[in-house]
Amino acid sequence: MSEAKISELKNDIDELNDLLKLAKRKRVQDLLSVEVRKLETEWIKLRDSASSSITPMEVTPVPTTSALVPEKRYQVKLNGYGWDQSDKYIKVFVTLKNVHNLPKEQVYCKLTEKSMELIVENLENKDYTLLINKLLEPINVGESHWKQKTDMVVIFLAKQHPNIKWSHMTEIEKKFEDQRNNRFKSDDFDKKDPQESIMSLMKNMYETGDDEMKRMISKAWYEGQQKQKTSTLYL
C-alpha cells in the first residue's frame, strides 16, 4: 500500500512540476509551488518510512524547491515614445521588440483623466512601464483603448474635448515652452548670447522642476545635441 501511494505522489509531483513550467501568472506559479512542496514533504516521509522497513533501493532524487522559484524579472522604465493626434484621439506609439507575441492580458494601461501608464509584463524576462503624468487636456477613460502591433503598442487616448488640437503632450512640456518663449522676449535676451540664455533657462528649470520636468529637459537637451551633430556632418 505504501509503495503504491509513494508512486502516486511521485506522479502527482511530476505533473504539478509540468504545470508549473507552463504557468505564466505569478499567483498561479506561487500556488503550484506551495502544493509541490506539500506533496514533496509527504512523499519524503513515506519514502523514508518505507526504506526503514525494506531493503534499501535506488531512488531518483526529487527536484529541489529552489529550482521551482520563478526567475526574477527586471523592471524597465520607458521614457521614449512618439505621439500624433486626430480630432478624437491622441495616439501614443511605444516601440518594443516582440511585444506582439505576448498575450493580451500582459499588455495593458492604467488611465485617469490626466495620466496614462502602459504596463508590459514578462517580455523576455523584463517588465516595462511608461508613465505620462499631467496630460495637457483631460481624456475620456471609457473610450480610450490600446492595440498590439508588430514590435509596437499604440495607445488611443480619447479626447474629452474632441476637435481641440493639443499643442503639447503634457502640461510640463507646454510650461517649458512658454517659459522659454517668455525668456526670449525679455529685454535681457538681446544683451546676451542666445545659446547662453537657453542653457541658463534649462539649468534653472531643471534645478527647480519635478521628475517629469527633469525628464523632459534631459530629452530636449539630447535631441538638441543630436540635431547639432547632424548639422555638422552636412557642413
Tab-separated table of C-alpha atoms in Angstrom:
chain	number	residue	atom	x	y	z
A	1	MET	CA	0.000	0.000	0.000
A	2	SER	CA	2.835	2.405	0.931
A	3	GLU	CA	4.705	1.719	-2.300
A	4	ALA	CA	1.577	2.420	-4.359
A	5	LYS	CA	0.977	5.695	-2.517
A	6	ILE	CA	4.620	6.724	-2.908
A	7	SER	CA	4.402	6.087	-6.639
A	8	GLU	CA	1.122	8.005	-6.875
A	9	LEU	CA	2.567	11.002	-5.013
A	10	LYS	CA	5.646	10.978	-7.260
A	11	ASN	CA	3.409	11.084	-10.326
A	12	ASP	CA	1.424	13.971	-8.815
A	13	ILE	CA	4.630	15.905	-8.117
A	14	ASP	CA	5.899	15.368	-11.665
A	15	GLU	CA	2.611	16.546	-13.158
A	16	LEU	CA	2.485	19.646	-10.953
A	17	ASN	CA	6.058	20.483	-11.978
A	18	ASP	CA	4.993	20.246	-15.619
A	19	LEU	CA	2.083	22.609	-14.940
A	20	LEU	CA	4.416	24.993	-13.104
A	21	LYS	CA	6.624	25.265	-16.190
A	22	LEU	CA	3.584	26.236	-18.262
A	23	ALA	CA	2.134	28.739	-15.771
A	24	LYS	CA	2.517	32.409	-16.733
A	25	ARG	CA	0.908	34.347	-13.896
A	26	LYS	CA	2.836	34.770	-10.637
A	27	ARG	CA	-0.084	33.908	-8.368
A	28	VAL	CA	-0.647	30.626	-10.200
A	29	GLN	CA	3.086	29.867	-10.032
A	30	ASP	CA	3.115	30.523	-6.273
A	31	LEU	CA	0.072	28.300	-5.654
A	32	LEU	CA	1.562	25.460	-7.660
A	33	SER	CA	4.921	25.802	-5.871
A	34	VAL	CA	3.235	25.578	-2.447
A	35	GLU	CA	1.309	22.455	-3.485
A	36	VAL	CA	4.500	20.857	-4.850
A	37	ARG	CA	6.303	21.478	-1.560
A	38	LYS	CA	3.431	19.902	0.414
A	39	LEU	CA	3.445	16.769	-1.733
A	40	GLU	CA	7.249	16.587	-1.632
A	41	THR	CA	7.159	16.651	2.186
A	42	GLU	CA	4.575	13.878	2.287
A	43	TRP	CA	6.474	11.886	-0.359
A	44	ILE	CA	9.766	12.113	1.567
A	45	LYS	CA	8.124	10.989	4.824
A	46	LEU	CA	6.543	7.949	3.171
A	47	ARG	CA	9.736	7.107	1.322
A	48	ASP	CA	11.846	7.273	4.498
A	49	SER	CA	9.289	5.216	6.403
A	50	ALA	CA	9.233	2.544	3.698
A	51	SER	CA	13.011	2.426	3.357
A	52	SER	CA	13.450	1.707	7.063
A	53	SER	CA	11.404	-1.497	6.760
A	54	ILE	CA	12.674	-2.842	3.412
A	55	THR	CA	15.956	-3.404	1.673
A	56	PRO	CA	17.400	-0.087	0.543
A	57	MET	CA	16.806	0.663	-3.120
A	58	GLU	CA	17.946	3.344	-5.514
A	59	VAL	CA	15.582	6.293	-5.568
A	60	THR	CA	15.660	9.167	-8.030
A	61	PRO	CA	16.211	12.398	-6.062
A	62	VAL	CA	13.285	14.797	-6.024
A	63	PRO	CA	13.997	18.198	-7.581
A	64	THR	CA	14.880	20.850	-5.004
A	65	THR	CA	12.304	23.540	-4.409
A	66	SER	CA	14.878	26.232	-5.239
A	67	ALA	CA	14.629	25.183	-8.876
A	68	LEU	CA	10.888	25.864	-8.743
A	69	VAL	CA	11.198	29.516	-7.689
A	70	PRO	CA	10.260	31.774	-10.629
A	71	GLU	CA	13.176	33.684	-12.095
A	72	LYS	CA	13.293	37.320	-11.004
A	73	ARG	CA	12.306	39.731	-13.764
A	74	TYR	CA	13.994	43.070	-14.492
A	75	GLN	CA	11.987	46.299	-14.153
A	76	VAL	CA	12.484	48.779	-17.011
A	77	LYS	CA	11.089	52.331	-17.059
A	78	LEU	CA	10.487	53.656	-20.556
A	79	ASN	CA	10.943	57.310	-21.472
A	80	GLY	CA	10.847	57.357	-25.253
A	81	TYR	CA	7.605	57.452	-27.217
A	82	GLY	CA	6.048	59.146	-30.225
A	83	TRP	CA	2.633	60.732	-30.496
A	84	ASP	CA	0.169	62.056	-33.033
A	85	GLN	CA	-3.452	63.173	-32.919
A	86	SER	CA	-6.740	63.179	-34.774
A	87	ASP	CA	-9.896	65.103	-33.946
A	88	LYS	CA	-10.939	62.390	-31.480
A	89	TYR	CA	-7.746	60.681	-30.255
A	90	ILE	CA	-4.229	61.288	-29.021
A	91	LYS	CA	-2.219	58.352	-30.341
A	92	VAL	CA	0.872	57.280	-28.359
A	93	PHE	CA	3.391	54.981	-30.070
A	94	VAL	CA	5.714	52.825	-27.939
A	95	THR	CA	8.283	50.631	-29.697
A	96	LEU	CA	9.059	47.275	-28.013
A	97	LYS	CA	10.580	44.398	-29.947
A	98	ASN	CA	8.430	41.219	-29.974
A	99	VAL	CA	5.642	42.797	-27.892
A	100	HIS	CA	3.126	41.446	-30.417
A	101	ASN	CA	3.946	37.903	-29.242
A	102	LEU	CA	2.644	38.492	-25.695
A	103	PRO	CA	-0.866	37.503	-24.541
A	104	LYS	CA	-3.209	40.496	-24.373
A	105	GLU	CA	-3.543	40.266	-20.577
A	106	GLN	CA	0.187	41.043	-20.228
A	107	VAL	CA	-0.095	44.345	-22.127
A	108	TYR	CA	-2.452	46.907	-20.578
A	109	CYS	CA	-2.855	50.531	-19.482
A	110	LYS	CA	-3.894	52.283	-16.288
A	111	LEU	CA	-5.668	55.506	-17.202
A	112	THR	CA	-7.015	58.548	-15.398
A	113	GLU	CA	-8.363	61.788	-16.858
A	114	LYS	CA	-4.888	63.335	-16.758
A	115	SER	CA	-2.439	60.426	-16.884
A	116	MET	CA	-1.633	57.160	-18.603
A	117	GLU	CA	0.624	54.253	-17.617
A	118	LEU	CA	1.482	51.474	-20.046
A	119	ILE	CA	2.475	48.153	-18.430
A	120	VAL	CA	4.072	45.281	-20.345
A	121	GLU	CA	4.659	42.149	-18.262
A	122	ASN	CA	7.296	39.486	-18.797
A	123	LEU	CA	8.575	40.463	-22.230
A	124	GLU	CA	11.721	38.335	-22.498
A	125	ASN	CA	12.008	38.304	-18.688
A	126	LYS	CA	11.514	42.069	-18.319
A	127	ASP	CA	8.588	44.192	-17.080
A	128	TYR	CA	8.253	47.537	-18.886
A	129	THR	CA	6.364	50.648	-17.746
A	130	LEU	CA	5.774	54.015	-19.402
A	131	LEU	CA	4.196	56.699	-17.209
A	132	ILE	CA	2.958	60.023	-18.595
A	133	ASN	CA	1.544	62.371	-15.952
A	134	LYS	CA	-0.189	65.749	-16.255
A	135	LEU	CA	-1.594	65.365	-19.752
A	136	LEU	CA	-2.243	68.695	-21.433
A	137	GLU	CA	-6.007	68.093	-21.648
A	138	PRO	CA	-8.337	65.586	-19.912
A	139	ILE	CA	-9.094	62.294	-21.659
A	140	ASN	CA	-12.165	60.075	-21.736
A	141	VAL	CA	-11.010	56.905	-19.981
A	142	GLY	CA	-14.016	54.812	-21.046
A	143	GLU	CA	-13.483	55.455	-24.753
A	144	SER	CA	-9.694	55.012	-24.705
A	145	HIS	CA	-8.046	51.746	-25.748
A	146	TRP	CA	-4.788	50.220	-26.963
A	147	LYS	CA	-3.548	47.754	-29.580
A	148	GLN	CA	-0.536	45.487	-30.009
A	149	LYS	CA	1.123	45.754	-33.399
A	150	THR	CA	4.376	44.303	-34.731
A	151	ASP	CA	7.097	45.464	-32.291
A	152	MET	CA	4.853	48.291	-31.076
A	153	VAL	CA	1.994	49.233	-28.748
A	154	VAL	CA	-0.363	52.021	-29.840
A	155	ILE	CA	-2.474	53.710	-27.144
A	156	PHE	CA	-5.564	55.629	-28.285
A	157	LEU	CA	-6.383	58.290	-25.698
A	158	ALA	CA	-9.882	59.616	-26.389
A	159	LYS	CA	-10.039	63.394	-26.083
A	160	GLN	CA	-12.613	64.615	-23.590
A	161	HIS	CA	-12.959	67.686	-25.818
A	162	PRO	CA	-12.890	66.442	-29.436
A	163	ASN	CA	-11.610	68.685	-32.231
A	164	ILE	CA	-9.327	70.587	-29.849
A	165	LYS	CA	-5.726	70.344	-31.016
A	166	TRP	CA	-3.106	69.636	-28.376
A	167	SER	CA	-0.011	71.803	-28.739
A	168	HIS	CA	1.960	69.526	-26.411
A	169	MET	CA	1.559	66.111	-24.814
A	170	THR	CA	1.817	67.317	-21.215
A	171	GLU	CA	1.416	70.434	-19.114
A	172	ILE	CA	5.121	70.237	-18.262
A	173	GLU	CA	6.156	70.431	-21.910
A	174	LYS	CA	3.879	73.421	-22.522
A	175	LYS	CA	5.147	75.176	-19.401
A	176	PHE	CA	8.723	74.649	-20.515
A	177	GLU	CA	7.953	76.021	-23.996
A	178	ASP	CA	6.094	79.045	-22.605
A	179	GLN	CA	8.891	79.927	-20.181
A	180	ARG	CA	11.465	79.621	-22.933
A	181	ASN	CA	9.440	81.885	-25.248
A	182	ASN	CA	8.911	84.458	-22.488
A	183	ARG	CA	12.622	84.464	-21.774
A	184	PHE	CA	13.368	85.121	-25.437
A	185	LYS	CA	11.064	88.150	-25.389
A	186	SER	CA	12.709	89.760	-22.356
A	187	ASP	CA	14.924	92.820	-22.688
A	188	ASP	CA	17.894	90.948	-21.262
A	189	PHE	CA	17.795	88.395	-24.038
A	190	ASP	CA	19.050	90.914	-26.633
A	191	LYS	CA	22.038	91.659	-24.433
A	192	LYS	CA	23.127	88.056	-24.022
A	193	ASP	CA	24.333	85.286	-26.228
A	194	PRO	CA	21.156	83.294	-27.226
A	195	GLN	CA	22.800	79.942	-26.549
A	196	GLU	CA	23.883	81.094	-23.092
A	197	SER	CA	20.330	82.268	-22.313
A	198	ILE	CA	18.852	78.934	-23.343
A	199	MET	CA	21.318	76.949	-21.232
A	200	SER	CA	20.727	79.221	-18.232
A	201	LEU	CA	16.957	78.787	-18.558
A	202	MET	CA	17.180	74.996	-18.869
A	203	LYS	CA	19.535	74.785	-15.886
A	204	ASN	CA	17.167	76.836	-13.711
A	205	MET	CA	14.107	74.798	-14.722
A	206	TYR	CA	15.987	71.526	-14.187
A	207	GLU	CA	17.059	72.514	-10.671
A	208	THR	CA	13.565	73.645	-9.629
A	209	GLY	CA	11.404	71.194	-11.580
A	210	ASP	CA	9.905	67.857	-10.595
A	211	ASP	CA	10.936	64.463	-12.014
A	212	GLU	CA	8.762	64.866	-15.108
A	213	MET	CA	10.231	68.310	-15.834
A	214	LYS	CA	13.776	66.956	-15.452
A	215	ARG	CA	12.976	64.091	-17.816
A	216	MET	CA	11.652	66.474	-20.469
A	217	ILE	CA	14.651	68.798	-20.170
A	218	SER	CA	17.061	65.867	-20.498
A	219	LYS	CA	15.164	64.699	-23.574
A	220	ALA	CA	15.203	68.190	-25.138
A	221	TRP	CA	18.930	68.571	-24.467
A	222	TYR	CA	19.683	65.159	-26.008
A	223	GLU	CA	17.603	65.878	-29.131
A	224	GLY	CA	19.324	69.260	-29.485
A	225	GLN	CA	22.742	67.600	-29.324
A	226	GLN	CA	21.726	65.066	-31.986
A	227	LYS	CA	20.494	67.829	-34.324
A	228	GLN	CA	23.729	69.725	-33.816
A	229	LYS	CA	25.803	66.655	-34.727
A	230	THR	CA	23.698	66.063	-37.838
A	231	SER	CA	24.088	69.659	-38.979
A	232	THR	CA	27.863	69.450	-38.504
A	233	LEU	CA	28.067	66.400	-40.758
A	234	TYR	CA	26.471	68.244	-43.658
A	235	LEU	CA	28.658	71.367	-43.412
